[in-house]
Amino acid sequence: MLFKNFFKSALSESDVTDENIYRQRRELLTKMGYLGAGALVSGLSPYGHANWFSGDKKPNFVTSDLTYKAAENISGQLLTSEEKVTTHNNFYEFGSQKHQPFELSQQFKVNPWQLKVSGECDKPFTLDYDDLFKRFELEERIYRLRCVEAWSMVIPWQGFSLANLLKQASPNSKAKYVVFETLHDPEQMPGQANRRLGGGIQYPYTEGLRIDEAMNSLTLLSVGLYGKTLPPQNGAPIRLVVPWKYGFKSIKSIVSIKLVSSPPQTTWNQLAPQEYGFYANVNPMHDHPRWSQATERRITGNGLFAASRINTLPFNGYGEQVAHLYKGMDLHKYY
Ligand SMILES: Nc1nc2c(c(=O)[nH]1)N[C@H]1C(S)=C(S)[C@@H](COP(=O)(O)O)O[C@H]1N2
Ligand SMILES: [Mo]
């Protein structure tokens, strides 16, 4: 297989440890029959609490193993190492530089937590911390994440379809859009207290989807990555993952999901409407005003061979599942 040769020839051991162990573990599980349809993988975190932090970087935050149904097939693309996924982040509430969310979020309290589901529906409800992990069966999705800044990663998430949660609320006929809001807590989120650190954003961070986008089975509410609960910098305890849209749609640390009747205002669209549209579907044909979107830097880890330039695909390669949602729409107008 391509991977094996690539590993042997190009990558040093430290570059590949995380994802190699993850893969080997999965192969073993497959052989043992654990990954059959419906099987639950319990307490078999890929590599437990691996010590990928050292020295000052040791977090106070502790992740715990999740029980989930493993993905049935692997995408065929090299996973981004867990270390990279958890140290190269966009989460402006903890600073606008890539290293800051990891460095400034480790005191963040995610339990207790409340996620309110409300708006145009017959059965509004609120989930507390434990519900996030118990109310819905957790499954794994290995998705590509394409940031609007033209870099990308491949990440194994654990979570459940947003559709499963929305259905429990019984949306009514006026529910045309879904609005998401991140926690607003300047005492815990230094980027909300300091305009410069927070990149000049108006908080709380807000995102939105059309109801059919929200109901698409690819749209994930994630509570974990690499088999463990999310660390704060990746949006603990619960965040959205919309793999065919630019990363800024995948809002983190969500406290509110609201069904509404008209198009919502969203953070990046409000800040710079010419640059960031409401739809934000990954589109190599539609450039950002300040850079091309035709290619991306695929980041797999640290080190010399851990990033490469690849072509960006329409809808980030998920066109088969989602292109029909935009039939007849001018994707240059609705970027
Ligand atoms: N609340 C909030 N959510 C956010 C962001 C943010 O700054 N604040 N950044 C977004 C952007 S631009 C990207 S690319 C992804 C990054 O997710 P990751 O750090 O888990 O890879 O989170 C998105 N969700
Ligand atoms: Mo992004």
XYZ file of C-alpha atoms and ligand atoms in Angstrom:
360
model
C 0.000 0.000 0.000
C 1.093 3.513 -0.710
C 1.097 4.460 2.965
C 3.514 1.793 4.038
C 6.128 2.742 1.488
C 5.660 6.371 2.265
C 6.083 5.740 5.969
C 9.206 3.690 5.456
C 10.880 6.020 3.068
C 9.926 9.491 4.116
C 8.875 9.744 7.719
C 10.853 9.394 10.894
C 9.416 7.287 13.668
C 8.326 10.238 15.782
C 6.337 11.613 12.864
C 4.210 8.546 12.475
C 3.806 7.150 15.972
C 0.365 8.556 16.729
C -1.435 7.547 13.598
C 0.484 4.313 13.161
C -0.530 3.093 16.590
C -4.065 4.207 15.916
C -4.133 2.242 12.679
C -2.466 -0.840 14.112
C -4.883 -0.851 16.981
C -7.759 -0.667 14.548
C -6.365 -3.481 12.420
C -6.119 -5.610 15.523
C -9.694 -4.770 16.461
C -10.841 -5.682 12.987
C -9.144 -9.067 13.266
C -10.694 -9.602 16.660
C -14.075 -8.855 15.148
C -14.664 -5.707 17.166
C -15.299 -3.421 14.239
C -18.200 -5.300 12.725
C -21.435 -3.398 12.141
C -22.926 -2.219 15.394
C -19.983 -3.314 17.505
C -19.085 -1.010 20.339
C -15.475 -0.410 21.112
C -15.289 0.025 24.815
C -12.330 1.345 26.736
C -10.068 0.566 23.814
C -8.739 4.002 23.220
C -6.137 3.899 20.451
C -3.287 4.782 22.730
C -4.757 5.809 26.045
C -3.248 8.863 27.592
C -0.100 8.953 25.517
C 2.374 11.481 26.800
C 2.707 13.633 23.728
C 3.176 16.655 25.919
C 6.441 17.325 27.624
C 7.865 19.839 30.066
C 5.917 23.088 30.449
C 3.421 22.000 27.862
C 1.786 19.479 30.168
C -1.920 20.316 30.327
C -4.062 20.355 33.458
C -6.900 19.199 31.336
C -7.439 15.461 31.258
C -9.277 13.734 28.428
C -11.060 10.446 29.009
C -11.670 7.449 26.784
C -14.896 7.272 24.846
C -17.043 4.315 23.907
C -18.012 4.501 20.258
C -18.765 2.589 17.121
C -15.625 2.706 15.015
C -15.676 3.881 11.414
C -16.147 0.957 9.066
C -13.601 2.076 6.566
C -10.638 4.343 6.669
C -10.535 7.165 4.154
C -7.265 6.015 2.629
C -5.621 9.291 3.543
C -2.900 9.726 6.098
C -4.328 10.919 9.425
C -2.954 14.115 10.895
C -1.104 13.275 14.103
C -2.966 13.820 17.349
C -0.269 16.174 18.523
C -0.704 18.392 15.484
C -4.519 18.323 15.664
C -4.373 19.500 19.276
C -1.634 22.139 19.027
C -2.319 23.875 15.695
C -5.761 25.395 16.192
C -8.101 28.209 15.349
C -10.108 29.154 18.431
C -9.973 32.937 18.716
C -11.602 32.906 22.151
C -8.189 31.672 23.315
C -6.082 33.811 20.984
C -5.784 34.246 17.242
C -2.400 32.589 16.780
C -2.262 28.884 16.050
C -0.356 27.924 19.193
C -2.440 30.013 21.599
C -5.633 27.935 21.933
C -3.609 25.011 23.246
C -1.522 27.208 25.517
C -4.318 29.369 26.929
C -7.221 26.929 27.260
C -6.057 24.224 29.633
C -7.895 25.697 32.650
C -11.175 25.833 30.726
C -14.028 24.195 32.666
C -16.232 22.007 30.493
C -18.144 20.237 33.258
C -20.770 21.313 34.246
C -22.017 22.307 30.783
C -25.420 23.093 29.315
C -26.403 22.886 25.680
C -29.811 24.402 25.023
C -31.828 23.266 22.000
C -34.669 25.718 21.310
C -36.560 27.848 18.802
C -38.992 26.685 16.122
C -39.690 23.216 17.497
C -42.288 21.330 19.509
C -39.918 19.765 22.036
C -37.119 22.087 23.135
C -34.672 20.558 25.605
C -31.393 21.131 27.389
C -28.542 18.653 27.613
C -26.081 18.680 30.470
C -22.524 17.394 30.366
C -23.234 13.674 30.809
C -26.077 13.768 28.263
C -23.606 14.847 25.584
C -21.985 11.430 25.770
C -24.977 9.266 26.676
C -28.042 10.502 24.897
C -26.883 9.489 21.404
C -24.832 6.543 20.233
C -21.323 7.772 19.491
C -19.702 6.857 16.216
C -16.445 7.670 14.551
C -16.092 9.774 11.411
C -12.756 10.330 9.749
C -13.103 13.676 7.987
C -10.918 16.085 6.104
C -10.988 19.573 7.659
C -10.220 22.356 5.164
C -9.559 25.760 6.701
C -10.362 28.844 4.635
C -6.690 29.787 5.162
C -5.775 26.967 2.712
C -4.442 24.301 5.073
C -6.108 21.002 5.879
C -5.972 17.984 8.181
C -7.505 14.497 8.370
C -9.075 13.936 11.786
C -10.809 10.958 13.429
C -13.775 12.485 15.282
C -16.232 10.772 17.615
C -19.742 12.125 17.849
C -23.260 11.859 16.443
C -25.217 13.335 13.558
C -26.698 16.739 14.279
C -29.850 15.379 12.609
C -30.317 12.898 15.477
C -30.374 15.737 17.978
C -32.605 18.012 15.889
C -35.161 15.257 15.336
C -35.562 14.902 19.106
C -36.625 18.550 19.212
C -39.324 18.018 16.539
C -38.673 21.084 14.353
C -41.854 22.797 13.145
C -42.572 24.065 9.625
C -41.025 27.475 10.359
C -37.620 25.954 11.091
C -35.587 26.955 8.009
C -32.176 27.600 9.554
C -30.168 26.502 12.570
C -28.075 28.948 14.622
C -25.211 27.870 16.875
C -23.556 29.847 19.631
C -20.268 29.344 21.489
C -20.009 29.958 25.234
C -19.555 33.615 26.169
C -17.371 33.752 29.277
C -14.631 36.413 29.176
C -13.320 35.241 32.551
C -12.402 31.906 31.066
C -11.820 32.965 27.480
C -9.082 35.601 27.339
C -9.771 36.399 23.684
C -13.252 37.569 24.674
C -11.803 39.890 27.316
C -9.049 41.337 25.129
C -10.014 42.568 21.695
C -6.541 42.233 20.260
C -5.981 38.705 21.541
C -9.456 37.763 20.284
C -8.838 38.988 16.751
C -11.440 41.787 16.866
C -14.348 39.358 16.709
C -17.744 40.214 18.213
C -18.464 37.477 20.747
C -20.176 35.130 21.224
C -18.980 33.345 18.076
C -22.058 32.447 16.056
C -22.578 30.148 13.087
C -25.510 28.917 11.057
C -26.694 26.332 8.554
C -29.715 25.948 6.343
C -31.995 23.257 7.794
C -31.265 20.792 4.963
C -27.523 21.247 5.494
C -28.021 20.694 9.202
C -30.035 17.535 8.551
C -27.493 16.046 6.126
C -26.046 12.916 7.676
C -22.453 14.153 7.241
C -23.046 17.039 9.641
C -21.564 15.949 12.929
C -21.704 17.070 16.531
C -18.331 15.968 17.831
C -17.543 15.186 21.466
C -14.183 13.517 20.880
C -11.153 13.004 18.696
C -8.686 10.161 18.521
C -10.970 8.140 20.795
C -10.994 10.547 23.729
C -13.113 13.487 24.863
C -12.204 16.728 23.085
C -9.483 18.842 24.618
C -10.511 22.498 25.173
C -8.554 23.820 22.212
C -10.577 21.638 19.830
C -13.940 22.805 21.177
C -14.736 20.798 24.299
C -17.125 19.537 25.321
C -19.099 19.653 22.046
C -18.467 21.242 18.653
C -19.833 21.106 15.146
C -17.986 19.487 12.214
C -19.242 20.269 8.695
C -16.654 18.593 6.480
C -17.653 20.080 3.102
C -17.455 23.678 4.369
C -14.527 25.834 5.392
C -13.423 25.191 8.964
C -14.880 28.390 10.404
C -18.387 26.909 10.072
C -17.366 24.138 12.494
C -18.126 26.141 15.643
C -16.629 25.055 18.958
C -17.788 24.753 22.583
C -21.473 25.155 21.738
C -24.039 26.251 24.353
C -27.002 26.962 22.093
C -28.592 25.390 19.022
C -31.641 27.288 17.874
C -34.083 26.594 15.048
C -35.096 29.837 13.332
C -37.162 30.993 10.359
C -34.823 33.502 8.684
C -31.126 33.552 7.669
C -28.995 34.211 10.751
C -26.042 36.574 11.117
C -22.794 34.677 11.452
C -19.484 35.806 12.941
C -17.074 35.789 9.998
C -19.690 36.849 7.479
C -20.496 39.892 9.619
C -16.846 40.759 10.098
C -15.865 40.577 6.398
C -18.797 39.719 4.116
C -16.730 39.995 0.908
C -14.312 37.378 2.207
C -16.491 34.932 4.121
C -19.906 33.958 2.837
C -22.735 32.343 4.757
C -22.440 29.122 2.756
C -18.635 28.814 2.838
C -18.658 25.577 0.845
C -15.124 24.499 -0.028
C -14.720 25.618 -3.638
C -11.408 25.593 -5.551
C -13.036 27.692 -8.311
C -13.880 30.591 -6.025
C -10.835 32.342 -4.630
C -10.677 34.265 -1.417
C -10.137 37.937 -2.357
C -6.632 37.759 -0.881
C -5.498 34.233 -1.879
C -6.238 31.270 -4.135
C -8.409 28.404 -2.928
C -7.261 26.046 -5.715
C -4.794 24.155 -3.517
C -4.202 23.493 0.161
C -1.361 22.542 2.493
C -2.214 19.101 3.865
C -0.721 18.908 7.340
C -0.061 15.414 8.695
C 2.375 16.100 11.496
C 5.534 17.882 12.453
C 8.758 17.585 10.536
C 10.094 17.975 7.066
C 7.711 15.720 5.142
C 4.665 16.333 7.263
C 2.965 18.827 4.963
C 2.363 18.758 1.240
C 0.553 20.891 -1.328
C -2.483 19.153 -2.832
C -5.410 20.185 -5.006
C -8.550 21.342 -3.235
C -11.692 19.466 -4.257
C -15.184 20.932 -4.707
C -17.131 20.474 -1.467
C -13.846 19.213 0.004
C -14.408 15.916 -1.828
C -17.890 15.321 -0.360
C -19.792 16.405 -3.485
C -21.515 13.072 -3.924
C -23.218 13.503 -0.563
C -23.959 17.242 -0.658
C -23.786 18.814 -4.150
C -27.538 18.264 -4.589
C -28.200 20.727 -1.757
C -26.982 23.548 -4.010
C -28.535 22.541 -7.318
C -29.253 25.582 -9.471
C -27.436 27.979 -7.144
C -24.683 30.264 -8.451
C -21.783 29.218 -6.216
C -19.907 32.443 -7.004
C -22.800 34.475 -5.714
C -23.495 32.192 -2.764
C -19.887 31.596 -1.671
N -15.939 29.308 18.689
C -15.047 29.161 17.697
N -15.178 28.121 16.848
C -14.285 27.958 15.834
C -13.241 28.898 15.628
C -13.124 29.986 16.553
O -12.236 30.853 16.464
N -14.051 30.072 17.572
N -12.380 28.740 14.555
C -12.882 27.966 13.419
C -11.872 27.690 12.401
S -11.391 29.000 11.442
C -11.387 26.431 12.156
S -10.333 26.124 10.865
C -11.743 25.300 13.045
C -10.479 24.662 13.568
O -10.764 23.516 14.317
P -9.591 22.706 15.037
O -8.753 23.721 15.788
O -10.254 21.722 15.927
O -8.788 22.046 13.939
O -12.536 25.711 14.159
C -13.545 26.669 13.852
N -14.410 26.881 15.001
Mo -10.376 28.092 9.604
